[in-house]
Structures are given as structure tokens and as C-alpha cells.
């Protein structure tokens, strides 16, 4: 059987924690950041692998993140990616065989399909081992797995599994027998040189062959089950040739759990990378940039060039539309991005983008953008508008305050807040007062924050706040460009431009009065 050394788990995701992520629950921020939609998109076609827990589990140190980044860089080579996908397809068929076996009624029929599964499994392992030996892989993850795989492939147990499966297949395939049908009776006997009538029939009708012509035959799906007559014939054949069937019985019975746990872990874990890579490769073909961000757990200087909302980009891709890309940065003592500007100008999308970038970076994945340097946050807190909950008997303002209070209690200097249009249900004076109190607490914690607001006053609250403004077309202020740029907030200027467009300025109104 497989030795303890061979069974040692090697994880392509994280050497520190292995492959056990199944107890995780989705972080609260995913819904507000629309990352729940993105995760559903990438994992949907791969339901068998149960990938969502991997996407729910941000990493906590930069070494583990770099480990994944290097694995992903290796996988971006088309030759390696195609070989890994080939391996995955073969393993998928193996699993299908094993699921099918549970539904079969006849013992030797079941064992025959298990033998087929073993044969395909050993072929998949051999092919993958050969592929990795010839690929110029550089990542620690792939190098560790390749080292383990070579030991496993050359192990005495695996070599026996492969050779014995092939020998049994050849032995069973060599069996020849005759089926004698007399009315309702069926007999089976050893083949003793009788004529093969199937060959004679083919030879007889060969002269009627008309070459390559269109076929109108209907192809029916191949059946894997047996009816009771076929099952009885198989039993009789086994009695005619007891030795090969006894060997099959002994071999399969002793190796029902032939799938190695480390290989199963690799098969599942590698789909985490492939599922995401399939999405971004499609976007790259449309000109969207992706990069591997530089990450720090101590330095909060941050910048992103040409970042974008990945979920929105994936959605617009289906509609043949493109998403606008934006830049932002924080340096020195700066901690809070205050985003103002006209409604429907891209402010919320910008805030989501910042949250997505930090979350995807913490998974060790390429992020949407030309270039990025990010701080490794320990948690992302989000506050987006919700409907009032009648059952709680709380008003919207009370609910906003309670939610923010709970977040502040849990936050650390490594946390990121994404706050979107809070305190819209109260007066302007109260909204300004409450907002300043919260920003003060965030700055005291030294947390990072993106605050989307209609309150221009917050943008210049201190040297730690940075003003970002959603832009409009200078020639027509009703047209949003969805560009969000670093500049002082000036909601009054936007209001005046609108008033001028619709001839509602004081001077324009006076001109129309008699």
C-alpha cells in the first residue's frame, strides 16, 4: 500500500496550512463588493470541486501570497496549463467511473469498471509526471509537487498498481468464448476454434460498400449497465476462466481506495487557479490589464494604475461593453479616500474596485490593473445602504450607527473600510457631525478607508484624508465619464455647471424676467 512518506500532503495553495478550507464561511464583505457574483461565475462550471471555500479564505501573510502568485505565473504558460487541464479531464472521467460503479448490479461488472478507473488513473499520473519533468517550472508550489509526484510515480506500490492493472486488462481481453442461443436458452462454452461469423458477415457484404457517403444512422449513447442476460453470461464466463477473474477480484478488493489523497488535493486545488485564470484570460484578450501586486504587511503606501471593477467588467464583457479604468494612491500619513461627485458617476463602483483589489490580492491572485502596490489588510469592513428591517423596529439612522459601531469594535490598524453613502436618512448637520466622529475614530485606529459621500466637508478634514471626485464631461455636465480623479471636492461647481446648462443661474433667470 501507499507509504506514509508518499501520503504526506503537499499543497499547491499554501504549504503552511495545507488543503483544509472546507469549514470556512463567506466573509461578510463579499456581497457588498459584488465578489459573491464573481465567485459564483468562476466556480459555477466547476461544481464538482467545491471551490468556494478557497475563495472565502484570504491569506494572512505575504509569503503565502507570493507562493500562490508564483504558481499562477507558472500556470499562465499555455503548455503547462493545457497539460494540467488534460490531467484534470482524465481524473474527471475516473471519478465518473467510480460514481457509476455504485449503481451497477453485477459484481464482476463493477470490478471491471474499477479496473478501467485504475488504468485511466495510472495513465493520468504518468502523463502528468512526464509533463512536469519537461516544463520549466519555477514556483515553489509546483517544484514541491513535482518532487512528490516523481517519488509517488516511481514508488513500488504505484508501479505495481499500474503494471498489474495492465496485465489483468490484457488477460481478460484475451479470453474467448462462445455463446450458444437455442430459443430461450443461453449457454456459454470455451472457444475451440469455431468460425468467427462476424468476420464472415463483414466479408460477405464488403462488395456492397460504396465508399465515403453520408451516414443516416442514428447513434445511440453507449450503455454502461447490464441486463440480467448479460450479467448471467458474465457469471458463466467467470466460471469457465476462474483464474483471471479471481485475480481481478483480489486485485480490486485490495485496492478499492487507489486514489492518492495528495493527488486528489492537487486535482481540486489547482482548479482554484484555473477557474480564475479562465476568466481573466478572456478579459485579457479584450485588452484589460492584470498584474501581480506588490504587497506589504507594514507599509501602507498604496497605488493602483488602471484598476477596474472585475465583476462589472465580466458582466459588461457579455454585453460587448467595456468598463472605465481608474487610478488611486495613498502615501505617507494618508489613510482615507473621500469620494464625492454627481450621482451615477461611478463613485460606488470605484469604492467596490478598491475593496476587490485588496481582497483578490489577499487570495494570491492577479488583480485587475496595470500596476499595483497594496497593503495586506486583515479584514475588509463594508457598509452599503440597506432597506430598513421592519422586524428589528430600528430606523435607518439607528441601524447605520449600530453597524458602524460593531465594525469599529472589531477593527484593527490593518483593517480596510468601504463606506458607501451612510447617514443619508438624517439632516445635513447631523450627517456631517456623525461622519467626522467616525473618521476621527478610523484615523485613531490608523485603518484604511474609502468613504463615498455627498459631504464635501469630509474631503478636507485633515492631512490624512484624500479627495477623489467623480468627473463629468466639461462640455456637458449631464454626461458622466466614470473617471474618478484626485482633486479637491467642489460640489458647488458641479451644481453651477448644471444650472448654467439649463439656464437656471441667477443672471440667466434675470435675463428672462420682464
Coordinates of C-alpha atoms in Angstrom, one line a residue:
X1 CA 0.0 0.0 0.0
X2 CA 1.0 3.7 -0.2
X3 CA 3.7 4.5 2.4
X4 CA 3.4 7.3 5.0
X5 CA 6.1 9.3 3.2
X6 CA 4.2 9.0 -0.1
X7 CA 0.9 10.1 1.6
X8 CA 2.4 13.3 3.0
X9 CA 0.2 16.2 1.9
X10 CA 1.8 18.7 -0.5
X11 CA -0.4 21.7 -1.1
X12 CA -0.3 23.8 -4.3
X13 CA -2.2 26.5 -2.4
X14 CA -0.4 27.0 0.8
X15 CA 2.4 25.0 2.4
X16 CA 1.7 26.4 5.8
X17 CA -2.0 25.3 6.1
X18 CA -2.5 22.5 3.6
X19 CA -5.7 21.9 1.8
X20 CA -8.3 22.1 4.6
X21 CA -10.5 25.1 3.9
X22 CA -13.9 23.4 4.0
X23 CA -15.1 24.8 7.3
X24 CA -14.9 28.4 6.2
X25 CA -17.9 30.7 5.8
X26 CA -18.0 33.5 3.3
X27 CA -16.8 36.9 4.6
X28 CA -19.5 39.5 5.2
X29 CA -17.9 41.9 2.7
X30 CA -18.3 39.7 -0.4
X31 CA -21.9 40.7 -1.1
X32 CA -21.3 44.5 -0.9
X33 CA -18.3 44.2 -3.1
X34 CA -20.2 42.0 -5.6
X35 CA -17.5 39.4 -5.1
X36 CA -20.1 36.8 -4.4
X37 CA -21.2 37.2 -8.0
X38 CA -17.7 36.9 -9.3
X39 CA -17.0 33.8 -7.2
X40 CA -20.3 32.2 -8.5
X41 CA -19.1 33.0 -12.1
X42 CA -15.7 31.3 -11.7
X43 CA -16.8 28.4 -9.6
X44 CA -20.1 27.7 -11.3
X45 CA -18.7 25.5 -14.1
X46 CA -16.6 23.5 -11.6
X47 CA -19.2 22.5 -9.0
X48 CA -17.7 19.1 -8.5
X49 CA -14.5 20.6 -7.0
X50 CA -16.3 22.7 -4.3
X51 CA -14.0 25.7 -4.8
X52 CA -15.9 28.4 -3.0
X53 CA -14.2 27.8 0.4
X54 CA -10.9 28.6 -1.2
X55 CA -12.2 31.9 -2.4
X56 CA -13.6 32.6 1.1
X57 CA -10.2 32.2 2.7
X58 CA -7.9 35.2 2.4
X59 CA -4.3 34.6 3.3
X60 CA -2.7 36.3 6.3
X61 CA 1.0 36.6 5.3
X62 CA 2.8 37.9 2.3
X63 CA 5.0 34.7 2.0
X64 CA 1.9 32.6 1.4
X65 CA 0.6 35.1 -1.1
X66 CA 3.8 35.1 -3.1
X67 CA 3.7 31.3 -3.1
X68 CA 0.4 31.4 -4.9
X69 CA 1.5 34.2 -7.2
X70 CA 4.4 32.2 -8.4
X71 CA 2.2 29.1 -9.0
X72 CA -0.1 31.3 -11.1
X73 CA 2.7 32.7 -13.1
X74 CA 3.8 29.1 -14.0
X75 CA 0.2 28.3 -15.0
X76 CA 0.0 31.2 -17.3
X77 CA 2.3 29.3 -19.7
X78 CA -0.2 27.7 -22.2
X79 CA 1.8 24.5 -22.5
X80 CA 1.6 23.8 -18.7
X81 CA -2.0 24.9 -18.5
X82 CA -3.0 22.5 -21.3
X83 CA -1.2 19.6 -19.6
X84 CA -2.8 20.3 -16.3
X85 CA -6.3 20.5 -17.9
X86 CA -5.6 17.2 -19.7
X87 CA -4.8 15.6 -16.3
X88 CA -8.0 17.1 -14.8
X89 CA -10.2 15.8 -17.6
X90 CA -8.8 12.2 -17.2
X91 CA -9.3 12.4 -13.4
X92 CA -12.9 13.6 -14.0
X93 CA -13.6 10.5 -16.1
X94 CA -12.1 8.4 -13.3
X95 CA -14.5 9.9 -10.8
X96 CA -17.3 9.4 -13.2
X97 CA -16.4 5.7 -13.4
X98 CA -16.3 5.3 -9.6
X99 CA -19.7 7.1 -9.2
X100 CA -21.2 4.8 -11.9
X101 CA -19.8 1.7 -10.2
X102 CA -22.1 2.4 -7.2
X103 CA -25.1 2.0 -9.4
X104 CA -24.1 -1.3 -11.1
X105 CA -25.7 -4.6 -10.0
X106 CA -23.3 -7.3 -11.0
X107 CA -20.1 -7.8 -9.0
X108 CA -17.7 -8.5 -11.9
X109 CA -19.2 -5.7 -13.9
X110 CA -18.5 -3.3 -11.1
X111 CA -14.9 -4.6 -10.7
X112 CA -14.3 -4.3 -14.4
X113 CA -15.2 -0.6 -14.3
X114 CA -13.0 -0.1 -11.2
X115 CA -10.2 -1.7 -13.2
X116 CA -10.8 0.8 -16.0
X117 CA -10.7 3.6 -13.5
X118 CA -7.3 2.4 -12.2
X119 CA -5.9 2.1 -15.7
X120 CA -7.0 5.7 -16.5
X121 CA -5.8 7.0 -13.2
X122 CA -2.3 5.5 -13.7
X123 CA -2.2 6.9 -17.2
X124 CA -3.1 10.3 -15.9
X125 CA -0.4 10.2 -13.3
X126 CA 2.2 9.0 -15.8
X127 CA 1.3 11.7 -18.3
X128 CA 1.3 14.5 -15.6
X129 CA 4.7 13.3 -14.2
X130 CA 6.2 13.4 -17.7
X131 CA 4.7 16.8 -18.5
X132 CA 6.1 18.4 -15.3
X133 CA 9.5 16.9 -15.9
X134 CA 9.7 18.8 -19.2
X135 CA 8.2 22.1 -18.1
X136 CA 10.5 24.9 -16.9
X137 CA 8.5 25.4 -13.7
X138 CA 9.9 27.9 -11.2
X139 CA 7.4 28.2 -8.4
X140 CA 8.0 26.5 -5.0
X141 CA 4.5 25.1 -5.2
X142 CA 5.0 23.3 -8.5
X143 CA 8.5 22.3 -7.7
X144 CA 7.4 20.7 -4.4
X145 CA 4.5 18.9 -6.1
X146 CA 6.7 17.7 -8.9
X147 CA 9.2 16.3 -6.4
X148 CA 6.4 14.5 -4.5
X149 CA 4.9 13.2 -7.8
X150 CA 8.2 11.7 -9.0
X151 CA 8.6 9.8 -5.8
X152 CA 5.0 8.6 -5.9
X153 CA 5.3 7.6 -9.6
X154 CA 8.4 5.6 -9.0
X155 CA 7.2 4.0 -5.8
X156 CA 6.9 0.3 -5.6
X157 CA 3.2 0.5 -4.9
X158 CA 2.3 2.7 -7.8
X159 CA 4.4 0.7 -10.2
X160 CA 2.7 -2.5 -9.1
X161 CA -0.7 -0.8 -9.4
X162 CA 0.0 0.3 -12.9
X163 CA 1.6 -2.9 -14.2
X164 CA -0.9 -5.3 -12.5
X165 CA -3.9 -3.3 -13.9
X166 CA -2.5 -3.5 -17.4
X167 CA -1.7 -7.3 -17.0
X168 CA -5.2 -8.0 -15.8
X169 CA -6.8 -6.0 -18.6
X170 CA -4.7 -7.9 -21.2
X171 CA -5.6 -11.2 -19.6
X172 CA -9.3 -10.5 -19.5
X173 CA -9.2 -9.1 -23.1
X174 CA -7.6 -12.3 -24.3
X175 CA -10.5 -14.5 -23.1
X176 CA -12.5 -16.0 -26.0
X177 CA -15.8 -17.9 -25.6
X178 CA -18.9 -18.9 -27.5
X179 CA -22.5 -18.0 -26.7
X180 CA -24.9 -20.7 -27.8
X181 CA -28.5 -19.5 -28.1
X182 CA -31.3 -22.1 -28.5
X183 CA -34.7 -20.5 -28.3
X184 CA -34.9 -19.2 -24.7
X185 CA -31.8 -21.0 -23.6
X186 CA -28.3 -19.5 -23.5
X187 CA -25.2 -21.5 -22.9
X188 CA -21.5 -20.4 -22.7
X189 CA -18.6 -22.6 -23.5
X190 CA -14.9 -22.2 -24.2
X191 CA -13.8 -21.1 -27.7
X192 CA -12.4 -24.1 -29.6
X193 CA -11.6 -22.7 -33.0
X194 CA -15.1 -22.2 -34.2
X195 CA -15.6 -19.8 -37.2
X196 CA -16.0 -16.2 -36.3
X197 CA -19.2 -15.4 -38.1
X198 CA -19.0 -11.7 -37.5
X199 CA -15.9 -11.7 -39.8
X200 CA -17.6 -13.8 -42.4
X201 CA -20.7 -11.4 -42.5
X202 CA -18.4 -8.4 -42.9
X203 CA -16.5 -10.1 -45.7
X204 CA -19.8 -11.1 -47.5
X205 CA -21.1 -7.6 -47.5
X206 CA -17.8 -5.9 -48.3
X207 CA -18.6 -5.8 -52.0
X208 CA -21.6 -3.6 -51.3
X209 CA -19.6 -0.9 -49.7
X210 CA -20.0 2.3 -51.6
X211 CA -17.1 4.3 -50.2
X212 CA -17.5 7.5 -48.2
X213 CA -21.1 8.5 -48.2
X214 CA -23.3 10.4 -45.7
X215 CA -24.5 8.2 -42.9
X216 CA -28.1 8.4 -41.8
X217 CA -27.6 6.0 -38.9
X218 CA -28.8 7.2 -35.5
X219 CA -26.1 7.0 -32.9
X220 CA -27.4 5.9 -29.5
X221 CA -25.5 6.6 -26.3
X222 CA -23.3 3.7 -25.1
X223 CA -24.8 1.8 -22.2
X224 CA -22.6 1.0 -19.2
X225 CA -25.3 -1.1 -17.5
X226 CA -26.0 -4.8 -17.9
X227 CA -29.3 -6.6 -18.2
X228 CA -29.9 -9.9 -16.5
X229 CA -29.0 -12.0 -19.5
X230 CA -25.6 -10.2 -20.0
X231 CA -25.0 -10.5 -16.2
X232 CA -25.6 -14.2 -16.3
X233 CA -23.3 -14.6 -19.3
X234 CA -20.6 -12.8 -17.4
X235 CA -21.0 -15.1 -14.5
X236 CA -20.7 -18.2 -16.7
X237 CA -17.6 -16.8 -18.4
X238 CA -16.1 -16.3 -15.0
X239 CA -16.8 -20.0 -14.2
X240 CA -15.1 -21.0 -17.5
X241 CA -12.0 -19.0 -16.7
X242 CA -11.8 -18.8 -12.8
X243 CA -8.2 -17.7 -12.6
X244 CA -8.2 -14.3 -14.2
X245 CA -11.5 -13.4 -12.6
X246 CA -10.2 -14.5 -9.2
X247 CA -7.1 -12.3 -9.8
X248 CA -9.4 -9.4 -10.7
X249 CA -11.4 -9.9 -7.6
X250 CA -8.3 -10.0 -5.3
X251 CA -6.7 -7.0 -7.0
X252 CA -9.7 -4.7 -6.9
X253 CA -10.8 -5.8 -3.4
X254 CA -7.3 -4.9 -2.0
X255 CA -7.2 -1.5 -3.8
X256 CA -10.6 0.0 -3.7
X257 CA -9.1 3.2 -2.3
X258 CA -6.5 3.6 -5.0
X259 CA -6.7 7.4 -5.4
X260 CA -3.9 9.0 -3.5
X261 CA -5.1 11.8 -1.1
X262 CA -2.2 14.2 -2.1
X263 CA -3.1 13.8 -5.8
X264 CA -6.8 14.3 -5.1
X265 CA -5.8 17.5 -3.1
X266 CA -3.8 18.7 -6.1
X267 CA -6.6 17.9 -8.5
X268 CA -9.0 20.1 -6.6
X269 CA -6.7 22.9 -5.5
X270 CA -5.3 23.5 -9.0
X271 CA -8.9 24.3 -10.1
X272 CA -8.8 27.3 -7.8
X273 CA -6.2 28.8 -10.1
X274 CA -7.6 27.5 -13.4
X275 CA -11.2 28.8 -12.7
X276 CA -9.9 32.3 -12.1
X277 CA -7.4 32.1 -14.9
X278 CA -10.1 31.1 -17.4
X279 CA -11.9 34.3 -16.6
X280 CA -9.0 36.8 -16.7
X281 CA -7.6 35.3 -19.9
X282 CA -10.9 36.1 -21.6
X283 CA -10.7 39.7 -20.3
X284 CA -7.0 40.0 -21.3
X285 CA -7.9 39.2 -24.9
X286 CA -10.2 42.2 -24.8
X287 CA -7.4 44.5 -23.6
X288 CA -8.0 44.5 -19.8
X289 CA -4.7 44.6 -17.9
X290 CA -3.9 42.3 -14.9
X291 CA -0.9 42.4 -12.6
X292 CA 0.6 40.7 -9.6
X293 CA 0.6 43.4 -6.9
X294 CA 3.5 44.1 -4.6
X295 CA 2.2 43.5 -1.0
X296 CA 3.3 44.7 2.4
X297 CA 2.0 44.0 5.8
X298 CA 3.8 47.1 7.3
X299 CA 4.0 49.8 4.6
X300 CA 0.6 51.5 3.9
X301 CA 1.8 53.4 0.8
X302 CA -0.6 52.3 -1.9
X303 CA -1.1 52.9 -5.6
X304 CA -3.0 51.3 -8.4
X305 CA -2.8 52.2 -12.1
X306 CA -5.8 51.4 -14.4
X307 CA -7.7 49.4 -11.8
X308 CA -11.3 48.4 -12.5
X309 CA -14.3 46.6 -11.0
X310 CA -13.7 42.9 -12.1
X311 CA -17.3 41.8 -11.5
X312 CA -18.6 44.7 -13.6
X313 CA -16.0 44.0 -16.4
X314 CA -17.0 40.3 -16.5
X315 CA -20.7 41.3 -16.8
X316 CA -20.2 44.0 -19.4
X317 CA -18.0 41.6 -21.4
X318 CA -21.1 39.5 -22.2
X319 CA -22.8 42.7 -23.5
X320 CA -19.9 43.8 -25.6
X321 CA -19.2 46.8 -23.4
X322 CA -16.1 48.0 -21.5
X323 CA -15.5 49.3 -18.0
X324 CA -13.7 52.5 -17.3
X325 CA -10.3 52.1 -15.5
X326 CA -9.1 54.4 -12.7
X327 CA -6.0 55.2 -10.6
X328 CA -5.6 56.0 -6.9
X329 CA -2.9 56.3 -4.4
X330 CA -2.2 56.8 -0.7
X331 CA 1.2 57.9 0.6
X332 CA 2.8 59.0 3.9
X333 CA 0.1 59.7 6.5
X334 CA -2.8 59.4 4.1
X335 CA -5.4 56.8 5.1
X336 CA -8.8 57.8 3.8
X337 CA -10.1 58.3 0.2
X338 CA -13.1 60.5 0.3
X339 CA -15.1 60.1 -2.9
X340 CA -17.5 62.8 -3.9
X341 CA -19.2 63.9 -7.2
X342 CA -22.5 63.6 -9.0
X343 CA -24.9 60.7 -8.6
X344 CA -24.4 57.8 -11.0
X345 CA -20.9 59.0 -11.7
X346 CA -19.1 55.8 -10.8
X347 CA -18.3 56.5 -7.1
X348 CA -19.7 53.2 -5.7
X349 CA -18.1 51.3 -8.5
X350 CA -14.8 52.9 -7.6
X351 CA -15.2 52.0 -3.9
X352 CA -16.0 48.4 -4.8
X353 CA -12.9 48.3 -7.0
X354 CA -10.7 49.2 -4.1
X355 CA -12.2 46.5 -2.0
X356 CA -12.0 43.9 -4.7
X357 CA -8.3 44.7 -5.4
X358 CA -7.4 44.2 -1.7
X359 CA -9.4 41.0 -1.4
X360 CA -8.2 39.4 -4.6
X361 CA -4.6 40.3 -3.7
X362 CA -5.1 38.6 -0.3
X363 CA -6.0 35.4 -2.2
X364 CA -2.7 35.5 -4.1
X365 CA -4.4 36.1 -7.4
X366 CA -3.6 38.6 -10.2
X367 CA -5.6 41.8 -9.7
X368 CA -7.4 44.0 -12.3
X369 CA -5.0 46.8 -13.1
X370 CA -1.8 47.7 -15.0
X371 CA 0.3 48.0 -11.8
X372 CA -0.4 47.9 -8.1
X373 CA 1.1 48.1 -4.7
X374 CA -1.2 47.3 -1.8
X375 CA -1.3 46.9 1.9
X376 CA -2.2 43.4 3.2
X377 CA -5.3 44.0 5.2
X378 CA -6.5 41.6 7.9
X379 CA -10.2 42.3 7.2
X380 CA -12.5 44.3 5.0
X381 CA -15.5 46.0 6.5
X382 CA -18.2 47.3 4.2
X383 CA -21.2 49.5 4.9
X384 CA -23.6 49.8 1.9
X385 CA -27.2 51.1 2.1
X386 CA -29.8 48.5 3.2
X387 CA -33.5 48.6 3.4
X388 CA -35.0 49.2 6.8
X389 CA -35.7 45.9 8.6
X390 CA -39.3 46.1 10.0
X391 CA -38.6 43.1 12.3
X392 CA -35.9 44.9 14.2
X393 CA -38.0 48.0 14.9
X394 CA -35.0 50.2 14.1
X395 CA -34.8 53.2 11.9
X396 CA -32.2 53.6 9.2
X397 CA -30.1 56.0 11.2
X398 CA -30.0 53.7 14.2
X399 CA -29.2 50.8 12.0
X400 CA -26.3 52.7 10.4
X401 CA -24.9 53.7 13.8
X402 CA -25.1 50.2 15.3
X403 CA -23.5 48.6 12.2
X404 CA -20.6 51.1 12.2
X405 CA -20.1 50.7 16.0
X406 CA -19.8 46.9 15.7
X407 CA -17.3 47.3 12.9
X408 CA -15.2 49.8 14.8
X409 CA -15.0 47.4 17.8
X410 CA -13.6 44.6 15.6
X411 CA -11.3 46.7 13.5
X412 CA -7.5 46.9 13.8
X413 CA -4.8 49.1 12.3
X414 CA -4.7 46.6 9.4
X415 CA -8.4 46.8 8.5
X416 CA -9.9 48.4 5.4
X417 CA -13.3 50.1 5.5
X418 CA -15.5 50.7 2.4
X419 CA -18.3 53.0 3.4
X420 CA -20.9 54.0 0.8
X421 CA -23.4 56.9 1.3
X422 CA -24.1 56.4 5.0
X423 CA -26.2 58.8 7.1
X424 CA -28.4 59.8 4.1
X425 CA -31.5 59.5 6.3
X426 CA -30.6 62.3 8.7
X427 CA -30.1 66.1 8.4
X428 CA -27.1 67.5 6.7
X429 CA -25.8 69.0 10.0
X430 CA -26.2 65.6 11.8
X431 CA -24.6 63.7 8.9
X432 CA -21.5 66.0 9.0
X433 CA -21.2 65.7 12.8
X434 CA -21.5 61.9 12.8
X435 CA -19.3 61.4 9.8
X436 CA -16.5 63.5 11.3
X437 CA -16.7 61.5 14.6
X438 CA -16.4 58.2 12.7
X439 CA -13.5 59.4 10.5
X440 CA -11.7 60.6 13.7
X441 CA -12.0 57.1 15.2
X442 CA -10.8 55.5 11.9
X443 CA -7.8 57.7 11.9
X444 CA -7.1 57.0 15.5
X445 CA -7.0 53.3 14.7
X446 CA -4.8 54.0 11.7
X447 CA -7.2 52.0 9.5
X448 CA -7.6 52.5 5.7
X449 CA -10.9 53.7 4.3
X450 CA -12.8 54.6 1.2
X451 CA -15.7 56.8 2.0
X452 CA -18.3 57.6 -0.7
X453 CA -20.3 60.6 0.4
X454 CA -22.2 63.7 -0.6
X455 CA -20.5 65.7 2.1
X456 CA -17.7 67.8 0.6
X457 CA -16.5 68.8 4.1
X458 CA -15.1 65.4 4.8
X459 CA -12.6 65.6 1.9
X460 CA -10.6 68.2 3.6
X461 CA -11.0 67.1 7.2
X462 CA -7.2 66.5 7.8
X463 CA -3.9 65.8 6.0
X464 CA -4.8 62.1 6.3
X465 CA -7.8 62.4 4.0
X466 CA -7.6 62.5 0.2
X467 CA -10.2 63.9 -2.0
X468 CA -11.3 61.9 -5.1
X469 CA -14.0 63.3 -7.4
X470 CA -16.1 61.6 -10.0
X471 CA -15.9 63.5 -13.3
X472 CA -18.4 64.7 -15.8
X473 CA -17.9 65.9 -19.4
X474 CA -16.8 69.5 -19.3
X475 CA -18.9 70.3 -22.3
X476 CA -22.0 68.7 -20.9
X477 CA -22.2 68.1 -17.1
X478 CA -25.1 65.7 -17.5
X479 CA -22.7 63.2 -19.1
X480 CA -20.7 61.1 -16.6
X481 CA -17.2 60.0 -17.7
X482 CA -16.9 57.5 -14.8
X483 CA -13.4 58.7 -14.2
X484 CA -12.6 59.3 -10.5
X485 CA -9.6 61.6 -10.1
X486 CA -7.6 63.1 -7.2
X487 CA -8.7 66.7 -6.8
X488 CA -10.4 69.0 -4.2
X489 CA -14.1 68.4 -3.8
X490 CA -16.3 71.1 -5.3
X491 CA -19.9 70.1 -5.4
X492 CA -20.9 73.8 -5.8
X493 CA -19.0 74.0 -9.1
X494 CA -20.9 70.9 -10.4
X495 CA -24.2 72.4 -9.3
X496 CA -23.4 75.7 -11.0
X497 CA -22.5 74.0 -14.3
X498 CA -25.8 72.2 -14.3
X499 CA -27.7 75.4 -13.6
X500 CA -25.8 77.1 -16.4
X501 CA -26.6 74.3 -18.9
X502 CA -30.3 74.6 -18.1
X503 CA -30.2 78.4 -18.0
X504 CA -31.0 78.5 -14.3
X505 CA -28.3 80.7 -13.0
X506 CA -29.3 83.9 -11.3
X507 CA -28.2 86.0 -14.2
X508 CA -29.9 83.8 -16.8
X509 CA -33.2 83.9 -14.8
X510 CA -33.0 87.7 -14.5
X511 CA -32.5 88.0 -18.3
X512 CA -35.8 86.2 -18.9
X513 CA -37.8 88.3 -16.4
X514 CA -39.7 91.3 -17.9

